[in-house]
CSV table of C-alpha atoms in Angstrom, one decimal:
chain,number,residue,atom,x,y,z
A,1474,MET,CA,192.5,41.7,-141.0
A,1475,ASN,CA,190.5,43.8,-138.7
A,1476,ARG,CA,191.6,47.2,-138.3
A,1477,ARG,CA,190.2,49.1,-135.4
A,1478,LYS,CA,190.5,52.8,-135.0
A,1479,ARG,CA,189.7,54.8,-131.9
A,1480,MET,CA,187.2,57.5,-132.4
A,1481,VAL,CA,186.4,60.3,-130.0
A,1482,LEU,CA,183.2,62.2,-130.3
A,1483,PRO,CA,182.4,65.2,-128.2
A,1484,GLY,CA,180.8,64.3,-125.0
A,1485,ARG,CA,181.2,60.6,-125.6
A,1486,ASN,CA,183.6,58.0,-124.3
A,1487,PRO,CA,185.9,56.7,-126.9
A,1488,VAL,CA,185.2,53.1,-128.0
A,1489,SER,CA,186.8,50.9,-130.5
A,1490,ALA,CA,184.7,50.1,-133.6
A,1491,PRO,CA,185.3,48.2,-136.8
A,1492,ALA,CA,186.4,50.3,-139.7
A,1493,GLY,CA,183.5,52.2,-141.2
A,1494,ARG,CA,181.3,51.9,-138.2
A,1495,THR,CA,180.6,54.2,-135.3
A,1496,VAL,CA,179.5,52.9,-132.0
A,1497,HIS,CA,178.6,55.0,-129.0
A,1498,ARG,CA,178.3,54.2,-125.4
A,1499,SER,CA,175.1,55.6,-124.1
A,1500,PRO,CA,173.2,55.4,-120.8
A,1501,PHE,CA,170.1,54.5,-122.8
A,1502,THR,CA,169.4,51.0,-124.1
A,1503,VAL,CA,168.5,50.7,-127.7
A,1504,HIS,CA,166.0,48.0,-128.6
A,1505,GLU,CA,165.3,46.6,-131.9
A,1506,ALA,CA,161.9,47.6,-133.4
A,1507,LYS,CA,159.3,44.9,-132.9
A,1508,PRO,CA,156.3,44.4,-135.2
A,1509,TRP,CA,153.1,46.3,-134.1
A,1510,PHE,CA,151.3,43.2,-133.0
A,1511,ARG,CA,153.9,42.4,-130.5
A,1512,GLU,CA,153.5,45.7,-128.7
A,1513,PRO,CA,150.9,45.9,-125.8
A,1514,TRP,CA,149.5,49.3,-126.6
A,1515,PRO,CA,147.6,48.5,-129.8
A,1516,TRP,CA,146.0,45.5,-128.1
A,1517,LEU,CA,145.0,47.7,-125.2
A,1518,LEU,CA,143.4,50.2,-127.5
A,1519,ILE,CA,141.6,47.4,-129.5
A,1520,ALA,CA,140.3,45.8,-126.3
A,1521,GLY,CA,137.8,48.5,-125.5
A,1522,PRO,CA,135.9,48.5,-128.8
A,1523,ALA,CA,136.1,44.7,-128.9
A,1524,ALA,CA,134.5,44.4,-125.5
A,1525,VAL,CA,131.7,46.8,-126.6
A,1526,ILE,CA,131.0,44.7,-129.7
A,1527,VAL,CA,130.8,41.4,-127.6
A,1528,ALA,CA,128.6,43.1,-125.0
A,1529,GLY,CA,126.3,44.4,-127.7
A,1530,ALA,CA,126.0,40.9,-129.3
A,1531,ILE,CA,125.1,39.4,-125.9
A,1532,THR,CA,122.5,42.1,-125.3
A,1533,ILE,CA,120.9,41.5,-128.7
A,1534,TRP,CA,120.9,37.7,-128.1
A,1535,LEU,CA,119.2,38.2,-124.7
A,1536,ALA,CA,116.6,40.6,-126.1
A,1537,VAL,CA,115.7,38.1,-128.9
A,1538,SER,CA,115.8,34.9,-126.8
A,1539,SER,CA,113.8,36.2,-123.8
A,1540,ASP,CA,110.6,37.6,-125.1
A,1541,ASP,CA,108.7,39.7,-122.6
A,1542,GLY,CA,105.4,39.0,-124.2
A,1543,LEU,CA,103.0,41.6,-125.7
A,1544,VAL,CA,101.8,44.5,-123.8
A,1545,ALA,CA,98.0,44.6,-123.6
A,1546,ASP,CA,96.5,46.9,-126.2
A,1547,ASP,CA,93.3,47.3,-124.1
A,1548,TYR,CA,95.1,48.4,-120.9
A,1549,TYR,CA,92.5,51.0,-120.2
A,1550,ARG,CA,89.7,48.4,-120.1
A,1551,ARG,CA,91.9,46.2,-118.0
A,1552,GLY,CA,92.5,49.0,-115.6
A,1553,LEU,CA,88.7,49.5,-115.2
A,1554,ALA,CA,88.4,45.8,-114.6
A,1555,ILE,CA,90.4,46.0,-111.4
A,1556,ASN,CA,87.3,46.9,-109.4
A,1557,LYS,CA,85.7,43.6,-110.6
A,1558,VAL,CA,88.9,41.7,-109.5
A,1559,LEU,CA,88.8,43.3,-106.1
A,1560,GLY,CA,85.1,42.3,-105.8
A,1561,ARG,CA,86.3,38.6,-106.3
A,1562,ASP,CA,88.6,39.0,-103.3
A,1563,ARG,CA,85.9,40.5,-101.2
A,1564,LEU,CA,83.5,37.6,-102.0
A,1565,ALA,CA,86.1,35.1,-101.0
A,1566,ALA,CA,86.5,36.9,-97.7
A,1567,THR,CA,82.7,37.0,-97.2
A,1568,LEU,CA,82.5,33.3,-97.9
A,1569,GLY,CA,85.3,32.6,-95.4
A,1570,LEU,CA,87.4,30.6,-97.9
A,1571,ARG,CA,90.8,29.4,-97.2
A,1572,ALA,CA,93.0,26.9,-99.1
A,1573,THR,CA,96.2,24.9,-98.7
A,1574,VAL,CA,98.2,24.0,-101.8
A,1575,SER,CA,100.9,21.3,-101.6
A,1576,GLN,CA,103.0,19.3,-104.0
A,1577,ASP,CA,103.9,15.7,-103.4
A,1578,GLY,CA,107.1,13.8,-104.4
A,1579,GLN,CA,105.6,12.7,-107.8
A,1580,GLY,CA,104.7,16.2,-108.8
A,1581,ALA,CA,101.0,16.1,-108.2
A,1582,LEU,CA,99.3,19.2,-106.8
A,1583,GLN,CA,96.7,19.0,-104.1
A,1584,VAL,CA,94.4,21.8,-102.9
A,1585,SER,CA,92.5,21.5,-99.7
A,1586,LEU,CA,89.6,24.1,-99.7
A,1587,ALA,CA,87.8,25.1,-96.5
A,1588,GLY,CA,84.9,27.5,-95.9
A,1589,GLY,CA,81.9,28.4,-97.9
A,1590,ASN,CA,78.5,26.7,-98.0
A,1591,ALA,CA,78.8,24.7,-101.2
A,1592,LEU,CA,82.2,23.8,-102.5
A,1593,PRO,CA,82.5,23.8,-106.4
A,1594,PRO,CA,83.0,20.5,-108.3
A,1595,ALA,CA,86.2,21.9,-109.8
A,1596,LEU,CA,88.7,24.7,-109.4
A,1597,THR,CA,91.2,26.5,-111.6
A,1598,LEU,CA,94.8,27.1,-110.3
A,1599,ARG,CA,96.9,29.7,-112.1
A,1600,LEU,CA,100.7,29.7,-111.5
A,1601,VAL,CA,101.8,33.1,-112.9
A,1602,HIS,CA,105.5,33.8,-113.5
A,1603,PRO,CA,106.4,37.4,-112.4
A,1604,THR,CA,108.0,38.4,-115.7
A,1605,ARG,CA,107.5,35.8,-118.4
A,1606,GLY,CA,104.0,35.1,-119.6
A,1607,GLY,CA,105.2,32.0,-121.5
A,1608,ASP,CA,106.0,30.3,-118.2
A,1609,ASP,CA,102.5,30.7,-116.8
A,1610,ARG,CA,100.4,27.6,-116.1
A,1611,VAL,CA,96.7,27.2,-115.8
A,1612,LEU,CA,95.6,23.9,-114.2
A,1613,PRO,CA,92.1,22.5,-113.9
A,1614,LEU,CA,91.6,20.8,-110.5
A,1615,PRO,CA,88.8,18.3,-110.3
A,1616,ARG,CA,87.4,17.4,-106.9
A,1617,VAL,CA,88.6,14.0,-105.6
A,1618,GLU,CA,86.8,14.1,-102.3
A,1619,THR,CA,85.0,16.7,-100.2
A,1620,GLY,CA,87.2,19.9,-100.1
A,1621,VAL,CA,90.1,18.2,-101.8
A,1622,TYR,CA,91.1,18.9,-105.4
A,1623,ARG,CA,94.0,17.3,-107.3
A,1624,ALA,CA,96.1,17.6,-110.5
A,1625,GLU,CA,98.3,14.7,-111.4
A,1626,ARG,CA,102.0,15.0,-112.3
A,1627,VAL,CA,102.3,18.6,-113.2
A,1628,PRO,CA,105.8,19.6,-114.4
A,1629,LEU,CA,106.5,22.9,-112.8
A,1630,PRO,CA,109.7,24.9,-113.4
A,1631,ALA,CA,111.6,26.2,-110.4
A,1632,GLY,CA,111.2,29.8,-109.4
A,1633,ARG,CA,108.8,32.2,-107.7
A,1634,ARG,CA,105.2,32.1,-108.8
A,1635,ARG,CA,102.0,34.0,-108.0
A,1636,VAL,CA,99.3,31.5,-107.2
A,1637,ILE,CA,95.7,32.3,-108.0
A,1638,LEU,CA,93.0,29.8,-107.0
A,1639,GLU,CA,89.4,30.5,-108.3
A,1640,ASP,CA,86.2,28.7,-109.0
A,1641,GLU,CA,85.4,27.8,-112.6
A,1642,ALA,CA,83.0,30.7,-113.0
A,1643,GLY,CA,85.6,33.1,-111.7
A,1644,THR,CA,83.3,34.6,-109.0
A,1645,TRP,CA,85.9,34.5,-106.2
A,1646,ARG,CA,89.7,34.0,-105.9
A,1647,LEU,CA,92.4,33.3,-103.3
A,1648,THR,CA,96.0,34.5,-104.0
A,1649,GLY,CA,99.5,33.9,-102.7
A,1650,GLU,CA,103.2,33.7,-103.5
A,1651,TRP,CA,105.0,30.4,-103.8
A,1652,ARG,CA,108.7,29.5,-104.5
A,1653,LEU,CA,109.0,26.2,-106.4
A,1654,PRO,CA,110.1,23.5,-105.8
A,1655,SER,CA,108.7,23.6,-102.2
A,1656,VAL,CA,108.1,21.0,-99.6
A,1657,GLN,CA,106.2,23.5,-97.5
A,1658,PRO,CA,102.5,23.8,-98.3
A,1659,LEU,CA,101.2,27.2,-99.4
A,1660,GLU,CA,98.4,28.8,-97.4
A,1661,LEU,CA,96.0,30.9,-99.5
A,1662,ALA,CA,93.6,33.5,-98.1
A,1663,PRO,CA,91.6,36.4,-99.5
A,1664,ARG,CA,93.7,39.5,-100.0
A,1665,SER,CA,93.1,42.1,-97.3
A,1666,GLN,CA,92.1,45.5,-98.6
């Protein structure tokens, strides 16, 4: 037997309620309390520090996995040696040297050298990565015919390289920039001062 009694509270509409209970009509909706992990605000507050931790871990991984190489400890002597390097460029210009570097479909590199009185029996080709010393390549190029030098099947990673062509003694050099892989030959000339 359910006995209901009518209760009237000040400022409230009367409602019927079971005996011993009071129920109020209110313009506000009452929700049951949820556990904290079902609320969006704690997760929003946790997301910021969690993102910083993930970004820090990625930064540490990048710093460890991509070594920049060592900085030269004799940088002063290397700075003084720049004048000698510029002298190599001037000698190449004086000799009138020019070269064309090309790569065929099998990965062989061919250098055609023109100018100068006596062409050397072999050349050295340096492919220098702009930021990673570990990706640099030094290739000996033996002469296969007059003015033509060749290196067979050289695996070259894609990307931009600074190309330095010099004789074995290092008395002159030709330089240029090359983006690999390339079907276009690279023209090398002495650097203008």
